[in-house]
Tab-separated table of C-alpha atoms in Angstrom:
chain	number	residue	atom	x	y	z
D	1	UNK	CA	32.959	2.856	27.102
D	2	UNK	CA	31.818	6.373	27.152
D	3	UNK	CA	32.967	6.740	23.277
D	4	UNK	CA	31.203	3.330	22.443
D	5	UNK	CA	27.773	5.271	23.952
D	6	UNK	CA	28.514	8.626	21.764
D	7	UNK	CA	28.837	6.304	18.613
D	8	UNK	CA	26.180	4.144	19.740
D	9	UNK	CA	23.753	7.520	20.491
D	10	UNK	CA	25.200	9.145	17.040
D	11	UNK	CA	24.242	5.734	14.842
D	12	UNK	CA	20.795	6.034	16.167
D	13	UNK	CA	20.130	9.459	15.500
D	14	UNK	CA	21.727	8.946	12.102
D	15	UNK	CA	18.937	6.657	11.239
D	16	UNK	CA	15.861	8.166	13.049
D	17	UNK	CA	17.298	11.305	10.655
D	18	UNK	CA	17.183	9.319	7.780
D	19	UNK	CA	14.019	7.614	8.515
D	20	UNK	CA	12.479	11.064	8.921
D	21	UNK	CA	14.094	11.980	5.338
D	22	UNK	CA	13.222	9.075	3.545
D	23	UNK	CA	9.148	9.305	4.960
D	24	UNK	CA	9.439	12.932	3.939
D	25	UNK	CA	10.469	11.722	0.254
D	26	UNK	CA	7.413	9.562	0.321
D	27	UNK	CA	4.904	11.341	1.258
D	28	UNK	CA	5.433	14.231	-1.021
D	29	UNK	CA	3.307	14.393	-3.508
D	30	UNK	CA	6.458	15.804	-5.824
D	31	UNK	CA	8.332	12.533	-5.297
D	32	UNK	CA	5.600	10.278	-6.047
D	33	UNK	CA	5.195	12.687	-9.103
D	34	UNK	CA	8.550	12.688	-10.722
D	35	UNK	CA	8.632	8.612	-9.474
D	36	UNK	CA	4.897	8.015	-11.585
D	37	UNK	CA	6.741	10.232	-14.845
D	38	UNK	CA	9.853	8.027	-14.574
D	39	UNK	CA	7.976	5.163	-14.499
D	40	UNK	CA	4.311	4.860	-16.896
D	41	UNK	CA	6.149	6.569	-19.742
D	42	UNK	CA	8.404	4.343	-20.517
D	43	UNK	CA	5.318	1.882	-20.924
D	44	UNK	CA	3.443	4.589	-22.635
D	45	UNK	CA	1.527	5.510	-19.988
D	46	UNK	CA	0.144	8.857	-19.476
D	47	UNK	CA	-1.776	11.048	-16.984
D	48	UNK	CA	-3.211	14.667	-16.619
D	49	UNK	CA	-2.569	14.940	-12.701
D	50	UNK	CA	-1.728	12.506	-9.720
D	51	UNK	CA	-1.930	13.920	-6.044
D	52	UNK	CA	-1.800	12.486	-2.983
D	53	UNK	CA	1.289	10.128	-1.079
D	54	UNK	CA	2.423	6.478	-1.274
D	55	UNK	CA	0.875	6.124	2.389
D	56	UNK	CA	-2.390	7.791	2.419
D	57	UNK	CA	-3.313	7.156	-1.098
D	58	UNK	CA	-2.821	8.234	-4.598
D	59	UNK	CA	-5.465	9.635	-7.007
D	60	UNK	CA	-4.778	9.854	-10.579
D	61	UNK	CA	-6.930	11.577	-13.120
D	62	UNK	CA	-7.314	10.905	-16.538
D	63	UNK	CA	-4.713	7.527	-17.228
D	64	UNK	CA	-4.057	6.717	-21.008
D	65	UNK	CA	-2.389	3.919	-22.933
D	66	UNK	CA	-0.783	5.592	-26.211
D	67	UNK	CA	-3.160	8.735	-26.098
D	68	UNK	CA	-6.408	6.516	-25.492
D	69	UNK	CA	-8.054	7.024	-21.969
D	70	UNK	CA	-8.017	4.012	-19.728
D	71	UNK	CA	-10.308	5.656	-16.822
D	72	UNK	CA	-11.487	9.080	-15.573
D	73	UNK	CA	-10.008	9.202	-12.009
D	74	UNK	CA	-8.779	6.590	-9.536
D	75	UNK	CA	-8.256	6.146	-5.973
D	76	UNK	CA	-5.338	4.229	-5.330
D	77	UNK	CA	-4.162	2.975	-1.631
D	78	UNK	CA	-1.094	0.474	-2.007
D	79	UNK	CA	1.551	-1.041	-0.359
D	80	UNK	CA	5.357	-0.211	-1.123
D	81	UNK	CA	6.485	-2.520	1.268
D	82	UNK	CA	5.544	-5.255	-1.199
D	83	UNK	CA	8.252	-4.779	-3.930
D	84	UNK	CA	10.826	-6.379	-1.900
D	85	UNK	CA	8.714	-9.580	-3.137
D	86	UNK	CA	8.586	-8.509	-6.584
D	87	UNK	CA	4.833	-7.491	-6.422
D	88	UNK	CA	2.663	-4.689	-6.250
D	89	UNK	CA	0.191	-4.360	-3.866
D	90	UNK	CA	-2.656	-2.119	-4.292
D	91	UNK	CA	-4.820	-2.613	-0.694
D	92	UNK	CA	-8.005	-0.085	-2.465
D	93	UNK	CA	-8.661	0.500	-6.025
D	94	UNK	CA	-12.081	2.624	-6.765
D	95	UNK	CA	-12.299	3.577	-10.152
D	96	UNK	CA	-14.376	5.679	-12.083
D	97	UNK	CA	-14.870	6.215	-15.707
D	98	UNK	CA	-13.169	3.043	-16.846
D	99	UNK	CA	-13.335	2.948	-20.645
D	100	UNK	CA	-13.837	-0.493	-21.486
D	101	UNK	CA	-12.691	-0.810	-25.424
D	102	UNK	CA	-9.793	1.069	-24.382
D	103	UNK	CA	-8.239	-1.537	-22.149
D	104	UNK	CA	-9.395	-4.377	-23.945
D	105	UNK	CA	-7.030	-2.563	-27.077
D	106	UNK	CA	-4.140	-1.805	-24.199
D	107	UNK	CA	-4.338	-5.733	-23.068
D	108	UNK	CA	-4.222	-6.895	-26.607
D	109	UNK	CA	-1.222	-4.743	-27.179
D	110	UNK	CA	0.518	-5.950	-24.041
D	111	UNK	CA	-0.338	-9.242	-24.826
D	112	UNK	CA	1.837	-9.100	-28.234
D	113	UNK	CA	4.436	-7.597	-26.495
D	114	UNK	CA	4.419	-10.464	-23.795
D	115	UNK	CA	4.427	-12.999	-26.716
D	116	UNK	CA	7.638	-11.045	-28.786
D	117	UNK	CA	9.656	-10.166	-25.399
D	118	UNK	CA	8.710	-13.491	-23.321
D	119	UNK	CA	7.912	-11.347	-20.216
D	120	UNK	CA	6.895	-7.805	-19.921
D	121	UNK	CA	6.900	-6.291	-16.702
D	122	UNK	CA	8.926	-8.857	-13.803
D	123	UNK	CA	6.194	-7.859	-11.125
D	124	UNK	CA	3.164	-9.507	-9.618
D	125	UNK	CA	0.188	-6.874	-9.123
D	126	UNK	CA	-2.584	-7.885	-6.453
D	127	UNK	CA	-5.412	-5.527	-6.344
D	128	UNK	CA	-7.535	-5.609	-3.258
D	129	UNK	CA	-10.847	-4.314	-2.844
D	130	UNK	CA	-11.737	-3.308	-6.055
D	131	UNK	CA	-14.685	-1.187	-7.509
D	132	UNK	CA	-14.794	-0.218	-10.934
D	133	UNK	CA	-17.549	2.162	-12.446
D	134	UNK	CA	-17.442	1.260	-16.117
D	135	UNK	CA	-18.903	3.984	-18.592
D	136	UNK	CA	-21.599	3.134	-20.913
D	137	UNK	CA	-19.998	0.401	-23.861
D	138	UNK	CA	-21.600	0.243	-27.790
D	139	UNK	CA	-20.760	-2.646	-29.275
D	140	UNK	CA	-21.824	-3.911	-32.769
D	141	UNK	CA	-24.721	-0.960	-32.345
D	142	UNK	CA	-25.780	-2.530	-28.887
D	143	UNK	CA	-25.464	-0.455	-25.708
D	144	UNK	CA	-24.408	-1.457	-22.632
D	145	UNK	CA	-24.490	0.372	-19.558
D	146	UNK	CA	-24.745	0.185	-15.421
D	147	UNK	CA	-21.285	-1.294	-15.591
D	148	UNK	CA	-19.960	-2.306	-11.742
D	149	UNK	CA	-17.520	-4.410	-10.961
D	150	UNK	CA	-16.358	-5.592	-7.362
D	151	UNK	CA	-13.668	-8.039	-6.086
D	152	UNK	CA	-11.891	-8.391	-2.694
D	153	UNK	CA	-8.389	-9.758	-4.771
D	154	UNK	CA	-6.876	-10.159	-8.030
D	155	UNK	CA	-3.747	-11.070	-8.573
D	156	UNK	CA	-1.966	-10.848	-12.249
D	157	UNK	CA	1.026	-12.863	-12.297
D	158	UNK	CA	4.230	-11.185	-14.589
D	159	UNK	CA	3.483	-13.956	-16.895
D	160	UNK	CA	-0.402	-13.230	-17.328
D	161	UNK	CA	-1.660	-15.855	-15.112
D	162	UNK	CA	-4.874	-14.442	-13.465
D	163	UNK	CA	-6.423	-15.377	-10.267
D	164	UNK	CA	-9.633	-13.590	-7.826
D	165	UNK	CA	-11.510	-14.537	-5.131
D	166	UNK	CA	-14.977	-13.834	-5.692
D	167	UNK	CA	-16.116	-10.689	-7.762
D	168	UNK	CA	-19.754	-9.683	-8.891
D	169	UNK	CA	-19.864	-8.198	-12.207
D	170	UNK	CA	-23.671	-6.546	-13.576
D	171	UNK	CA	-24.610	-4.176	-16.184
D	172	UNK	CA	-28.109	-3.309	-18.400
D	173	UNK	CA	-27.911	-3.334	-22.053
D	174	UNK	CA	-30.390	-3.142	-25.441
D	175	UNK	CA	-30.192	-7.315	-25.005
D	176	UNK	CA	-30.747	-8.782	-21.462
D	177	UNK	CA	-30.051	-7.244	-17.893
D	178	UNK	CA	-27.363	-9.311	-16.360
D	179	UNK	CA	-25.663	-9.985	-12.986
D	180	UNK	CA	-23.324	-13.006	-12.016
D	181	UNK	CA	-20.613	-13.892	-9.469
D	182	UNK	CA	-17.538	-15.529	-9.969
D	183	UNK	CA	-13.756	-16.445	-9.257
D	184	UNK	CA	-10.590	-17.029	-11.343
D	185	UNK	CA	-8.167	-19.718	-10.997
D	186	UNK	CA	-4.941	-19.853	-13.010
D	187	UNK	CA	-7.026	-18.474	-16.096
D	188	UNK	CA	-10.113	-20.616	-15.724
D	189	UNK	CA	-13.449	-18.706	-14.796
D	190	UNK	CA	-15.942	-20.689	-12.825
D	191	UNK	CA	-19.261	-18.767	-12.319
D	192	UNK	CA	-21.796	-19.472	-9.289
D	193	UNK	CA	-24.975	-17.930	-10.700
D	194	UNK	CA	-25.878	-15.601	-13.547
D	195	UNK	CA	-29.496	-14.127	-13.634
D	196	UNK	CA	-30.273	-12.635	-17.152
D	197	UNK	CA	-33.289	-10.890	-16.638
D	198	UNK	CA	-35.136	-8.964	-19.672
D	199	UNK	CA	-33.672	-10.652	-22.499
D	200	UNK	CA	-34.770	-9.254	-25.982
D	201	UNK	CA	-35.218	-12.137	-28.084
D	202	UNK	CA	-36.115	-9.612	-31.204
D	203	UNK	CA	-32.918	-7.877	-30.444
D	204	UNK	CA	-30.757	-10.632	-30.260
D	205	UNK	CA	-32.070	-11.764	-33.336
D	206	UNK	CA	-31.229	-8.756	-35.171
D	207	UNK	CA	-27.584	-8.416	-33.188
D	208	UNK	CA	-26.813	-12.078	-34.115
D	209	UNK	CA	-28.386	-11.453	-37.878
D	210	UNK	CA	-25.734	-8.287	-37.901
D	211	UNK	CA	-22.874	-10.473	-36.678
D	212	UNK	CA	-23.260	-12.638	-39.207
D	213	UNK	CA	-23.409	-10.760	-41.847
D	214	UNK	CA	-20.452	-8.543	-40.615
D	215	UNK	CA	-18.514	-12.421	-41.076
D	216	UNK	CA	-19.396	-13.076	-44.119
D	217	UNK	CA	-18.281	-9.741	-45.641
D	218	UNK	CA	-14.777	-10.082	-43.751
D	219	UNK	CA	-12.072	-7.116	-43.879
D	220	UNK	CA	-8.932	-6.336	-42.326
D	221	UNK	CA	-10.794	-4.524	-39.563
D	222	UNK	CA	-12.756	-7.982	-38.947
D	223	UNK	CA	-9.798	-10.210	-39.168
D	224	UNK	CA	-8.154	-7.913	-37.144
D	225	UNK	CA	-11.223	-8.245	-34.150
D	226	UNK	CA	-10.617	-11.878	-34.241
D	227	UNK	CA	-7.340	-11.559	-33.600
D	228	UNK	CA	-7.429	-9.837	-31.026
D	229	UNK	CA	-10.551	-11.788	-29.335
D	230	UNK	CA	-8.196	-15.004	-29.993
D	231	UNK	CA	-5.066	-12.354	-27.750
D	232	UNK	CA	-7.667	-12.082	-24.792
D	233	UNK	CA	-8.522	-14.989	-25.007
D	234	UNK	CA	-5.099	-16.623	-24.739
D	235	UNK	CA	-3.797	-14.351	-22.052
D	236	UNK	CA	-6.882	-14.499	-19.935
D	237	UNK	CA	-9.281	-17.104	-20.171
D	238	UNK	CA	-8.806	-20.874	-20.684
D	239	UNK	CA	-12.286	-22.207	-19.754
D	240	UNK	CA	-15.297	-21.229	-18.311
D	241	UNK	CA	-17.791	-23.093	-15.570
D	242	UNK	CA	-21.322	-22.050	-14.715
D	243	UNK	CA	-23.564	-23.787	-11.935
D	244	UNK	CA	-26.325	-21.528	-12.344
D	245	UNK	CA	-28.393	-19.945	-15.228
D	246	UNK	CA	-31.452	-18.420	-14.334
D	247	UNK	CA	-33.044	-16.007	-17.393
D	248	UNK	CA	-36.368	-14.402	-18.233
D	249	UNK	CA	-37.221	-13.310	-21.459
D	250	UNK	CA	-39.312	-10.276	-21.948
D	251	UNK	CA	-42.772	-10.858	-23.688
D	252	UNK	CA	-42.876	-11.149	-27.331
D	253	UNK	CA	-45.444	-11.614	-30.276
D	254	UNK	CA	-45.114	-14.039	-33.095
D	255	UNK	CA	-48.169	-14.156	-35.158
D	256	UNK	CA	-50.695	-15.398	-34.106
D	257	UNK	CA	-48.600	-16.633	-31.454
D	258	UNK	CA	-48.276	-14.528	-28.342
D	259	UNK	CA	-45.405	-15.581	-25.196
D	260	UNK	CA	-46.057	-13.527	-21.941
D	261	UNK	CA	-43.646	-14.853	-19.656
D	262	UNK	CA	-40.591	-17.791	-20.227
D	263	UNK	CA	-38.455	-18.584	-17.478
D	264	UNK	CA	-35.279	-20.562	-18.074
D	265	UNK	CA	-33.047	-22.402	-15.695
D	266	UNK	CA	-29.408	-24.141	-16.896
D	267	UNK	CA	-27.248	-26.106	-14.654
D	268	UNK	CA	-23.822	-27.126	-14.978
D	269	UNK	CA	-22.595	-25.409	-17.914
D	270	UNK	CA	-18.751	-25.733	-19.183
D	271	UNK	CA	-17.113	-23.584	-22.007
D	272	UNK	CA	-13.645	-24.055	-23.806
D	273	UNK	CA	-13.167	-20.153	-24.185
D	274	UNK	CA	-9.869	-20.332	-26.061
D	275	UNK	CA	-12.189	-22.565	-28.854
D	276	UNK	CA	-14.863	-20.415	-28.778
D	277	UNK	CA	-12.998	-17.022	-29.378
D	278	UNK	CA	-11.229	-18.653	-32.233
């Protein structure tokens, strides 16, 4: 009986040792180091420093996809525990400096891979209250800026499937102001509200007037935008809902006709986004 105790007394403190180790191993910032190397370069992933533990939080600084800089530096708080399920679990994500044309060209390229492999990476990731600080965007010679994004949840499903509880998404740009709140459901965005306040009818003119004239004189470059619109499309959104438009157009002058103020209200708005990106 007394040897039963010893072994008994010499199990225990065997694991409380190794539990001590194996927290040790995890909250070193080396580990979590040479575990990050190990792990985002064999997807290509790079980074010029991560600090921090898997418990108190992570913060990585300058993350690239193939050489082109996804964001300036995160704060990252997740949940290890959560791989026994075959997910990741981030519980905070605050990023700043996202750069948005660079992700959009890292999801198209994972998005190929997805369709020549069948499945990329076997894991579920749910990101939990989420803040993203988007740097200022220029597309097609418009500018957007004030980029912020919020959500309490995303989840991305291994095979691309994308759902969120509700997320508020605003920004300015050279075209119309906007703000809106949403959620995602297996792929399919329905919107509560969007104001557009602002809106530039001369410079939409001229934007659309550009677009069009960047389609009719079609390159490789162009065909190769529409491809990859028709990618994004396909991986992310099916369809899109929206109860709510509200939108105010700044005044404008069209001889000798003069509009001060024009307030616009839509209701009930659906949108086959796979269609329309094609």
């Amino acid at each position: 009986m007394i040897r039963f105790f010893y072994w008994l007394v010499a199990i225990v403190e065997a694991v409380l040792l190794f539990g001590i180790i194996l927290f040790l191993i995890l909250t070193d910032s080396r580990s979590v180091k040479i575990l990050a190397d190990e792990t985002l370069s064999s997807y290509d992933f790079r980074y010029d420093e991560i600090s921090g533990n898997l418990f108190s939080g992570l913060e990585v600084v300058n993350l690239s996809y193939k050489d082109e800089t996804l964001f300036n530096t995160a704060i990252i708080h997740w949940n290890p525990l959560s791989l026994i399920y075959k997910r990741v679990t981030f519980t905070k994500v605050d990023v700043e400096g996202v750069e948005l044309q660079n992700i959009l060209n890292m999801v198209e390229d994972l998005s190929s891979e997805k369709s020549e492999n069948n499945t990329l990476i076997d894991l579920d990731f749910v990101l939990k209250g989420i803040h993203l600080d988007i740097n200022p965007y220029l597309y097609e010679g418009v500018r957007f800026s004030s980029f912020l994004f919020e959500s309490d949840r995303i989840r991305i499903a291994s095979d691309l499937t994308l759902n969120s509880k509700k997320f508020n998404l605003s920004f300015d740009s050279d075209l119309v102001n906007t703000n809106l709140d949403g959620a995602i459901k297996n792929n399919n965005l329905s919107i509560g509200h969007v104001d557009l306040a602002q809106i530039d009818s001369r410079a939409i003119a001229v934007f659309v007037k550009r677009l069009n004239q960047k389609e009719k004189n079609k390159t490789v470059q162009v065909q190769k935008d529409i491809k990859t619109n028709t990618a994004l499309s396909e991986a992310f959104l099916k369809s899109i809902e929206i109860e709510k438009i509200k939108a105010t157009l700044l005044p404008v002058t069209y001889e000798p006709l003069v509009i001060k103020e024009t307030n616009v209200v839509i209701d009930n708005l659906s949108i086959d986004a796979i269609r329309v990106m094609n």
